[in-house]
Amino acid sequence: MIPDYRPQFPDGPKPAIGILGCGAIAQTAHLPSYEKYGLDIAGVWSRTPTTAGITERFPSVQRVYSSPEELLSDPDVGIVDLAMPPEDRLKWLSAAVSAGKHVLAQKPLTTDLDGLAPILAEAERRGVRIAVNQNARWAPAWRLATLLVEDGAIGDVVGVTHLHDKPLPPIAGTHFDDVPHMLISDYLVHWIDITRCWLEGKKVRSVQAVDSRVPGQPSTAKNPWSASIQVGCTDGAHALLRVVGNVLTKKPSCPFWIHGTEGTIRGSVLGGPDQLELERDSVATQYALEGQWFVDGFAGAMGELMCAIAEDRQPYNSAAHNVGSLELMLAAFDSAGNGGEPQPASLKL
């Protein structure tokens, strides 16, 4: 039987969502995913006038708030979908927790782990749940791969490999210009996070990362277009994540491989329909997958938080669980900032 990799939601009434920071990603991914799965949107707020006409474009949106404070004080809002910029994220995360709201916060959650700790403690005291919008965990191929790994389908994981074989999204002239080592500290966070999930329980020995400009990269693109990250574990398991640049291809994809002691999982995301194959005992099983990362992954992240609230438990994408991914990213960031010097690490994944 194939494990159910699709977004899951609790039975019965579900908390209404208030989107704090309703910019481009919220309007192109968050709202379409919530409408697809029939979730209740209490309202939205944005720093810019991008919400003009939003209630007509998205009938599930009940109102546009005049301020963040109005959203946070609305008793109809059960979950705050926090999509504010990274520099403001902890400020509004703390405000939402103080208002007694559950939170789904955009990634990367923060680079200030010391500042995050008291907010997590306050959330625990108030009995509210904080999840991180690591929506790629619910990209169909990655989600099913995770469930297969957890079920022991390939034995102990030996290696994880990712290749970004597709064009980069628009970067030059965007806020990414001001993000140091942007591919490592922001764009690749989803790949770092899912790799951490597949290596769950292992101890990291070292992390090495490099990023560089590539031939033909325009001067207007301030950040490097190429990056690679290598992770070595104490038991010999390893991972490699590679972005080669702005790939020119008619067949874009992001292939990945998970090699284990008893089999191999190989697949692809972000190139049309997701693909996944499990090979074990010389038998290859191919899975026909429903849905895509955009937008089903976004529904999966929210659905897991809703299930956790209903079942009074921590979500799989909890902020506490995400700390391990952030620590891995920060080690890679430090390595890139030191000319690619391997960074010794004693992280438990």
PDB file of C-alpha atoms in Angstrom, residues 18 30 45-46 52 60 66 73-75 90-92 106 132 142 153 218-219 262 265-267 284 311 324 348:
ATOM      1  CA  GLY A  18      -5.361  35.500   8.930  1.00  0.00           C
ATOM      2  CA  HIS A  30      -0.925  30.536  -0.106  1.00  0.00           C
ATOM      3  CA  TRP A  45      -3.113  42.474   5.658  1.00  0.00           C
ATOM      4  CA  SER A  46      -0.253  43.744   3.497  1.00  0.00           C
ATOM      5  CA  ALA A  52      -6.652  45.951  -3.784  1.00  0.00           C
ATOM      6  CA  SER A  60     -12.768  33.057   0.530  1.00  0.00           C
ATOM      7  CA  SER A  66      -6.204  48.067   8.229  1.00  0.00           C
ATOM      8  CA  SER A  73      -6.859  41.193  17.827  1.00  0.00           C
ATOM      9  CA  ASP A  74      -9.575  39.586  15.697  1.00  0.00           C
ATOM     10  CA  PRO A  75     -11.100  36.692  17.672  1.00  0.00           C
ATOM     11  CA  LEU A  90      10.561  37.351  15.043  1.00  0.00           C
ATOM     12  CA  LYS A  91       8.886  40.635  15.987  1.00  0.00           C
ATOM     13  CA  TRP A  92       5.548  39.571  14.523  1.00  0.00           C
ATOM     14  CA  GLN A 106       7.380  31.670   6.388  1.00  0.00           C
ATOM     15  CA  VAL A 132       7.262  26.752   9.766  1.00  0.00           C
ATOM     16  CA  TRP A 142       9.462  14.592  -1.506  1.00  0.00           C
ATOM     17  CA  ALA A 153      12.018   1.048   2.463  1.00  0.00           C
ATOM     18  CA  PRO A 218      24.864  39.851 -15.659  1.00  0.00           C
ATOM     19  CA  SER A 219      26.454  42.517 -13.499  1.00  0.00           C
ATOM     20  CA  GLU A 262      18.824  -1.786   1.046  1.00  0.00           C
ATOM     21  CA  ILE A 265      14.749   6.260  -4.147  1.00  0.00           C
ATOM     22  CA  ARG A 266      15.055   8.550  -7.158  1.00  0.00           C
ATOM     23  CA  GLY A 267      12.685  11.238  -8.311  1.00  0.00           C
ATOM     24  CA  ALA A 284      11.762  -0.880  -9.499  1.00  0.00           C
ATOM     25  CA  GLU A 311      -4.714  16.482  18.214  1.00  0.00           C
ATOM     26  CA  GLY A 324      17.944  21.613  13.117  1.00  0.00           C
ATOM     27  CA  LYS A 348      22.020  16.148  15.737  1.00  0.00           C
TER      28      LYS A 348
END
